Amino acid sequence: MEKTVAQKLEALQKLQSIDSQLDEIKKVRGALPDEVADLEDEIAGYETRIEKFNNELSELEANITDHKTQIKNSEALIKKYEEQQMNVRNNREYDAITKEIELQNLEIQISEKRIKESYVKIDAKKEEIEKTQHEMDERKKDLDTKKNELEVLTKESQDDEEKLLKDREKASKNIEDRLLNSYNKLRDNARNGLAVVPVSRGACGGCFNIVPPQRQADIRDSKKIIVCEHCGRILAEVTDEIVTEEKKKPRRTRKTAG
């Protein structure tokens, strides 16, 4: 059976009342949930950075191992070339082997230089890891403190919040999807979370702009859903008398002397 406009407005007011109570609970917790989430994100960032540094350390250590292997291979080749030099048949062969030995010595020098550079980078990387780890440990202490504060506040209002959330779910089912979607959008865009408001003292309860008398009369009739023409909030009821313009008193005409 199709609900009347009055029933729809009543359902919306009930949902708004529940949401306002949930908002109050969140207000008591203040910025703590956001602060906890921000700290968790920051710590995750530190963990990612440390992981990256450790991967870079592994690459540097692997480079050192490769260069040490290269040195051993070059030393083995030099020994082999020196043995061959003892059995050369002419100066051309001797010069060719000498160049190979010089080339391998150069390879050893380059590898030793690369190893030194890698050790310098490793020391710098370890310092960065230590610094990042220290910063992360400090943030973890802050996070533990904030979490404990939030846990205390949450425990105080947990039962009320759970009951309200169940009530909200039940109340939402009494509102058609199209109207519920509009309500949720209004709440998302409103700073105070109010999507359904009364007209009080002739003004919208959300933006406080004046609501014309005829519009107030339409709201009282509850024949259609009326929204504030300034902020778009749903106007559910009028809590006082309709504002009417004072009738102008007729001007008195002065009698002329006869």
mmCIF file of C-alpha atoms in Angstrom:
data_model
loop_
_atom_site.group_PDB
_atom_site.id
_atom_site.type_symbol
_atom_site.label_atom_id
_atom_site.label_comp_id
_atom_site.label_asym_id
_atom_site.label_seq_id
_atom_site.Cartn_x
_atom_site.Cartn_y
_atom_site.Cartn_z
ATOM 1 C CA MET A 1 0.000 0.000 0.000
ATOM 2 C CA GLU A 2 1.314 3.422 -1.008
ATOM 3 C CA LYS A 3 2.304 5.567 1.973
ATOM 4 C CA THR A 4 0.857 9.034 2.343
ATOM 5 C CA VAL A 5 3.142 12.069 2.210
ATOM 6 C CA ALA A 6 2.612 12.559 5.947
ATOM 7 C CA GLN A 7 3.784 8.989 6.608
ATOM 8 C CA LYS A 8 6.816 9.461 4.365
ATOM 9 C CA LEU A 9 7.751 12.664 6.190
ATOM 10 C CA GLU A 10 7.296 10.962 9.550
ATOM 11 C CA ALA A 11 9.609 8.124 8.441
ATOM 12 C CA LEU A 12 12.212 10.642 7.247
ATOM 13 C CA GLN A 13 12.024 12.580 10.522
ATOM 14 C CA LYS A 14 12.543 9.370 12.483
ATOM 15 C CA LEU A 15 15.582 8.480 10.388
ATOM 16 C CA GLN A 16 16.958 12.016 10.789
ATOM 17 C CA SER A 17 16.502 11.772 14.562
ATOM 18 C CA ILE A 18 18.470 8.497 14.662
ATOM 19 C CA ASP A 19 21.224 9.891 12.439
ATOM 20 C CA SER A 20 21.484 13.033 14.563
ATOM 21 C CA GLN A 21 21.984 10.876 17.671
ATOM 22 C CA LEU A 22 24.694 8.888 15.851
ATOM 23 C CA ASP A 23 26.312 12.180 14.826
ATOM 24 C CA GLU A 24 26.400 13.260 18.477
ATOM 25 C CA ILE A 25 28.189 10.037 19.430
ATOM 26 C CA LYS A 26 30.751 10.652 16.672
ATOM 27 C CA LYS A 27 31.115 14.260 17.823
ATOM 28 C CA VAL A 28 32.051 13.075 21.328
ATOM 29 C CA ARG A 29 34.827 10.977 19.806
ATOM 30 C CA GLY A 30 35.959 14.086 17.957
ATOM 31 C CA ALA A 31 38.800 13.789 15.486
ATOM 32 C CA LEU A 32 40.215 10.656 17.133
ATOM 33 C CA PRO A 33 38.988 8.176 14.469
ATOM 34 C CA ASP A 34 40.524 10.320 11.704
ATOM 35 C CA GLU A 35 43.752 10.757 13.693
ATOM 36 C CA VAL A 36 43.989 6.982 14.204
ATOM 37 C CA ALA A 37 43.396 6.365 10.481
ATOM 38 C CA ASP A 38 45.999 9.002 9.520
ATOM 39 C CA LEU A 39 48.590 7.472 11.866
ATOM 40 C CA GLU A 40 47.892 3.989 10.488
ATOM 41 C CA ASP A 41 48.411 5.317 6.942
ATOM 42 C CA GLU A 42 51.617 7.069 8.005
ATOM 43 C CA ILE A 43 52.976 3.909 9.642
ATOM 44 C CA ALA A 44 52.094 1.890 6.525
ATOM 45 C CA GLY A 45 54.094 4.456 4.531
ATOM 46 C CA TYR A 46 57.105 4.017 6.832
ATOM 47 C CA GLU A 47 56.857 0.215 6.511
ATOM 48 C CA THR A 48 56.786 0.497 2.711
ATOM 49 C CA ARG A 49 59.821 2.807 2.803
ATOM 50 C CA ILE A 50 61.801 0.439 5.059
ATOM 51 C CA GLU A 51 60.913 -2.496 2.813
ATOM 52 C CA LYS A 52 62.169 -0.507 -0.194
ATOM 53 C CA PHE A 53 65.422 0.346 1.630
ATOM 54 C CA ASN A 54 65.940 -3.326 2.563
ATOM 55 C CA ASN A 55 65.411 -4.370 -1.063
ATOM 56 C CA GLU A 56 68.005 -1.785 -2.124
ATOM 57 C CA LEU A 57 70.389 -3.162 0.534
ATOM 58 C CA SER A 58 69.931 -6.664 -0.863
ATOM 59 C CA GLU A 59 70.720 -5.378 -4.369
ATOM 60 C CA LEU A 60 73.868 -3.608 -3.147
ATOM 61 C CA GLU A 61 75.037 -6.740 -1.292
ATOM 62 C CA ALA A 62 74.344 -8.826 -4.412
ATOM 63 C CA ASN A 63 76.419 -6.331 -6.451
ATOM 64 C CA ILE A 64 79.307 -6.692 -3.990
ATOM 65 C CA THR A 65 79.136 -10.481 -4.304
ATOM 66 C CA ASP A 66 79.132 -10.207 -8.120
ATOM 67 C CA HIS A 67 82.143 -7.881 -8.109
ATOM 68 C CA LYS A 68 84.055 -10.169 -5.717
ATOM 69 C CA THR A 69 83.346 -13.071 -8.052
ATOM 70 C CA GLN A 70 84.552 -10.920 -10.967
ATOM 71 C CA ILE A 71 87.803 -10.199 -9.089
ATOM 72 C CA LYS A 72 88.385 -13.917 -8.476
ATOM 73 C CA ASN A 73 87.732 -14.686 -12.144
ATOM 74 C CA SER A 74 90.121 -11.914 -13.242
ATOM 75 C CA GLU A 75 92.818 -13.154 -10.830
ATOM 76 C CA ALA A 76 92.432 -16.685 -12.211
ATOM 77 C CA LEU A 77 92.771 -15.355 -15.780
ATOM 78 C CA ILE A 78 95.853 -13.319 -14.865
ATOM 79 C CA LYS A 79 97.490 -16.428 -13.406
ATOM 80 C CA LYS A 80 96.618 -18.355 -16.551
ATOM 81 C CA TYR A 81 97.981 -15.578 -18.826
ATOM 82 C CA GLU A 82 101.196 -15.318 -16.788
ATOM 83 C CA GLU A 83 101.775 -19.059 -17.292
ATOM 84 C CA GLN A 84 101.146 -18.643 -21.012
ATOM 85 C CA GLN A 85 103.683 -15.807 -21.144
ATOM 86 C CA MET A 86 106.400 -18.272 -20.140
ATOM 87 C CA ASN A 87 105.766 -20.240 -23.308
ATOM 88 C CA VAL A 88 105.312 -17.556 -25.952
ATOM 89 C CA ARG A 89 107.083 -17.961 -29.290
ATOM 90 C CA ASN A 90 107.409 -14.294 -30.242
ATOM 91 C CA ASN A 91 107.007 -10.705 -29.066
ATOM 92 C CA ARG A 92 103.590 -10.361 -30.721
ATOM 93 C CA GLU A 93 102.157 -13.178 -28.600
ATOM 94 C CA TYR A 94 103.874 -11.747 -25.513
ATOM 95 C CA ASP A 95 102.373 -8.279 -26.112
ATOM 96 C CA ALA A 96 98.886 -9.727 -26.723
ATOM 97 C CA ILE A 97 98.990 -11.666 -23.436
ATOM 98 C CA THR A 98 100.365 -8.608 -21.622
ATOM 99 C CA LYS A 99 97.377 -6.562 -22.832
ATOM 100 C CA GLU A 100 94.997 -9.266 -21.571
ATOM 101 C CA ILE A 101 96.687 -9.161 -18.156
ATOM 102 C CA GLU A 102 96.421 -5.352 -18.090
ATOM 103 C CA LEU A 103 92.754 -5.621 -19.051
ATOM 104 C CA GLN A 104 92.042 -8.045 -16.188
ATOM 105 C CA ASN A 105 93.924 -5.813 -13.723
ATOM 106 C CA LEU A 106 91.744 -2.932 -14.879
ATOM 107 C CA GLU A 107 88.640 -5.100 -14.323
ATOM 108 C CA ILE A 108 89.871 -5.812 -10.774
ATOM 109 C CA GLN A 109 90.364 -2.082 -10.095
ATOM 110 C CA ILE A 110 86.893 -1.263 -11.390
ATOM 111 C CA SER A 111 85.327 -4.037 -9.297
ATOM 112 C CA GLU A 112 87.182 -2.888 -6.173
ATOM 113 C CA LYS A 113 85.968 0.671 -6.776
ATOM 114 C CA ARG A 114 82.384 -0.541 -7.244
ATOM 115 C CA ILE A 115 82.643 -2.574 -4.024
ATOM 116 C CA LYS A 116 83.807 0.503 -2.065
ATOM 117 C CA GLU A 117 80.985 2.589 -3.539
ATOM 118 C CA SER A 118 78.449 -0.096 -2.601
ATOM 119 C CA TYR A 119 79.720 -0.196 0.997
ATOM 120 C CA VAL A 120 79.335 3.601 1.245
ATOM 121 C CA LYS A 121 75.778 3.319 -0.128
ATOM 122 C CA ILE A 122 75.019 0.489 2.307
ATOM 123 C CA ASP A 123 76.129 2.608 5.292
ATOM 124 C CA ALA A 124 73.967 5.531 4.083
ATOM 125 C CA LYS A 125 71.017 3.211 3.477
ATOM 126 C CA LYS A 126 71.357 1.696 6.963
ATOM 127 C CA GLU A 127 71.292 5.196 8.451
ATOM 128 C CA GLU A 128 68.096 5.951 6.525
ATOM 129 C CA ILE A 129 66.544 2.692 7.736
ATOM 130 C CA GLU A 130 67.504 3.476 11.342
ATOM 131 C CA LYS A 131 66.088 6.998 11.096
ATOM 132 C CA THR A 132 62.859 5.797 9.444
ATOM 133 C CA GLN A 133 62.519 2.987 12.004
ATOM 134 C CA HIS A 134 62.883 5.506 14.850
ATOM 135 C CA GLU A 135 60.210 7.779 13.326
ATOM 136 C CA MET A 136 57.909 4.806 12.810
ATOM 137 C CA ASP A 137 58.373 3.656 16.423
ATOM 138 C CA GLU A 138 57.419 7.151 17.630
ATOM 139 C CA ARG A 139 54.293 7.129 15.443
ATOM 140 C CA LYS A 140 53.390 3.676 16.771
ATOM 141 C CA LYS A 141 53.527 5.037 20.320
ATOM 142 C CA ASP A 142 51.238 7.901 19.267
ATOM 143 C CA LEU A 143 48.913 5.398 17.578
ATOM 144 C CA ASP A 144 48.706 3.232 20.711
ATOM 145 C CA THR A 145 47.825 6.295 22.793
ATOM 146 C CA LYS A 146 45.137 7.458 20.346
ATOM 147 C CA LYS A 147 43.713 3.941 20.017
ATOM 148 C CA ASN A 148 43.433 3.596 23.796
ATOM 149 C CA GLU A 149 41.643 6.961 24.034
ATOM 150 C CA LEU A 150 39.291 5.971 21.217
ATOM 151 C CA GLU A 151 38.645 2.556 22.768
ATOM 152 C CA VAL A 152 37.605 4.167 26.070
ATOM 153 C CA LEU A 153 35.228 6.570 24.300
ATOM 154 C CA THR A 154 33.873 3.814 22.049
ATOM 155 C CA LYS A 155 33.153 1.497 24.986
ATOM 156 C CA GLU A 156 31.186 4.250 26.708
ATOM 157 C CA SER A 157 28.826 4.626 23.757
ATOM 158 C CA GLN A 158 29.096 1.224 22.071
ATOM 159 C CA ASP A 159 25.768 -0.158 23.279
ATOM 160 C CA ASP A 160 23.901 3.027 22.326
ATOM 161 C CA GLU A 161 25.582 3.103 18.921
ATOM 162 C CA GLU A 162 24.778 -0.531 18.153
ATOM 163 C CA LYS A 163 21.123 -0.007 19.112
ATOM 164 C CA LEU A 164 20.896 3.144 16.989
ATOM 165 C CA LEU A 165 22.482 1.392 14.001
ATOM 166 C CA LYS A 166 19.878 -1.384 14.240
ATOM 167 C CA ASP A 167 17.127 1.228 14.557
ATOM 168 C CA ARG A 168 18.550 3.043 11.525
ATOM 169 C CA GLU A 169 18.525 -0.116 9.429
ATOM 170 C CA LYS A 170 14.913 -0.764 10.407
ATOM 171 C CA ALA A 171 13.881 2.870 9.785
ATOM 172 C CA SER A 172 15.584 2.910 6.357
ATOM 173 C CA LYS A 173 13.427 -0.005 5.208
ATOM 174 C CA ASN A 174 10.314 2.143 5.714
ATOM 175 C CA ILE A 175 11.532 4.680 3.142
ATOM 176 C CA GLU A 176 11.392 4.128 -0.608
ATOM 177 C CA ASP A 177 14.797 3.864 -2.320
ATOM 178 C CA ARG A 178 14.500 7.071 -4.366
ATOM 179 C CA LEU A 179 13.643 9.144 -1.291
ATOM 180 C CA LEU A 180 16.295 7.421 0.827
ATOM 181 C CA ASN A 181 18.975 8.128 -1.794
ATOM 182 C CA SER A 182 17.968 11.810 -1.869
ATOM 183 C CA TYR A 183 18.073 11.927 1.925
ATOM 184 C CA ASN A 184 21.552 10.360 2.060
ATOM 185 C CA LYS A 185 22.887 12.782 -0.582
ATOM 186 C CA LEU A 186 21.517 15.740 1.357
ATOM 187 C CA ARG A 187 23.169 14.470 4.545
ATOM 188 C CA ASP A 188 26.497 13.977 2.785
ATOM 189 C CA ASN A 189 26.423 17.555 1.489
ATOM 190 C CA ALA A 190 25.240 19.164 4.731
ATOM 191 C CA ARG A 191 27.890 20.243 7.226
ATOM 192 C CA ASN A 192 25.608 19.576 10.194
ATOM 193 C CA GLY A 193 24.238 16.317 8.765
ATOM 194 C CA LEU A 194 20.670 17.657 8.658
ATOM 195 C CA ALA A 195 18.653 16.614 5.622
ATOM 196 C CA VAL A 196 15.187 16.906 7.197
ATOM 197 C CA VAL A 197 14.443 20.068 9.148
ATOM 198 C CA PRO A 198 11.454 21.961 10.546
ATOM 199 C CA VAL A 199 10.451 25.510 9.759
ATOM 200 C CA SER A 200 11.037 27.437 12.953
ATOM 201 C CA ARG A 201 10.120 31.108 13.403
ATOM 202 C CA GLY A 202 9.372 31.284 9.723
ATOM 203 C CA ALA A 203 12.831 30.134 8.664
ATOM 204 C CA CYS A 204 14.385 26.898 7.358
ATOM 205 C CA GLY A 205 15.905 24.919 10.217
ATOM 206 C CA GLY A 206 18.946 24.148 8.083
ATOM 207 C CA CYS A 207 20.021 27.359 6.326
ATOM 208 C CA PHE A 208 17.815 29.808 8.302
ATOM 209 C CA ASN A 209 16.483 31.522 5.200
ATOM 210 C CA ILE A 210 12.876 32.753 5.383
ATOM 211 C CA VAL A 211 10.220 30.324 4.109
ATOM 212 C CA PRO A 212 7.274 32.163 2.454
ATOM 213 C CA PRO A 213 3.889 31.905 4.249
ATOM 214 C CA GLN A 214 2.233 30.007 1.377
ATOM 215 C CA ARG A 215 5.047 27.457 1.432
ATOM 216 C CA GLN A 216 4.591 27.071 5.192
ATOM 217 C CA ALA A 217 0.900 26.397 4.582
ATOM 218 C CA ASP A 218 1.804 23.697 2.021
ATOM 219 C CA ILE A 219 4.139 22.093 4.558
ATOM 220 C CA ARG A 220 1.356 22.016 7.141
ATOM 221 C CA ASP A 221 -0.987 20.357 4.635
ATOM 222 C CA SER A 222 1.533 17.497 4.090
ATOM 223 C CA LYS A 223 0.152 16.832 0.622
ATOM 224 C CA LYS A 224 3.524 16.926 -1.063
ATOM 225 C CA ILE A 225 7.171 16.909 -0.028
ATOM 226 C CA ILE A 226 8.469 20.476 0.152
ATOM 227 C CA VAL A 227 12.167 21.350 0.014
ATOM 228 C CA CYS A 228 13.892 24.593 0.960
ATOM 229 C CA GLU A 229 14.432 26.633 -2.189
ATOM 230 C CA HIS A 230 17.772 27.842 -0.795
ATOM 231 C CA CYS A 231 19.514 24.722 0.575
ATOM 232 C CA GLY A 232 17.376 21.864 -0.794
ATOM 233 C CA ARG A 233 16.676 20.329 2.629
ATOM 234 C CA ILE A 234 13.355 18.585 3.181
ATOM 235 C CA LEU A 235 10.980 20.748 5.233
ATOM 236 C CA ALA A 236 8.985 18.338 7.377
ATOM 237 C CA GLU A 237 6.926 20.506 9.722
ATOM 238 C CA VAL A 238 6.195 24.031 10.898
ATOM 239 C CA THR A 239 6.849 24.438 14.604
ATOM 240 C CA ASP A 240 5.208 27.849 15.067
ATOM 241 C CA GLU A 241 2.710 30.199 13.502
ATOM 242 C CA ILE A 242 2.911 31.140 9.851
ATOM 243 C CA VAL A 243 4.651 34.435 9.375
ATOM 244 C CA THR A 244 2.161 36.894 7.909
ATOM 245 C CA GLU A 245 2.684 40.410 6.764
ATOM 246 C CA GLU A 246 1.108 43.042 8.945
ATOM 247 C CA LYS A 247 -1.811 44.702 7.145
ATOM 248 C CA LYS A 248 -1.154 48.290 6.312
ATOM 249 C CA LYS A 249 -3.350 50.652 8.241
ATOM 250 C CA PRO A 250 -5.427 53.033 6.047
ATOM 251 C CA ARG A 251 -4.063 56.547 5.965
ATOM 252 C CA ARG A 252 -6.208 59.153 7.655
ATOM 253 C CA THR A 253 -7.215 62.155 5.537
ATOM 254 C CA ARG A 254 -7.086 65.504 7.140
ATOM 255 C CA LYS A 255 -10.308 67.479 7.076
ATOM 256 C CA THR A 256 -10.060 70.859 5.446
ATOM 257 C CA ALA A 257 -11.461 73.823 7.255
ATOM 258 C CA GLY A 258 -14.765 75.000 5.862
#
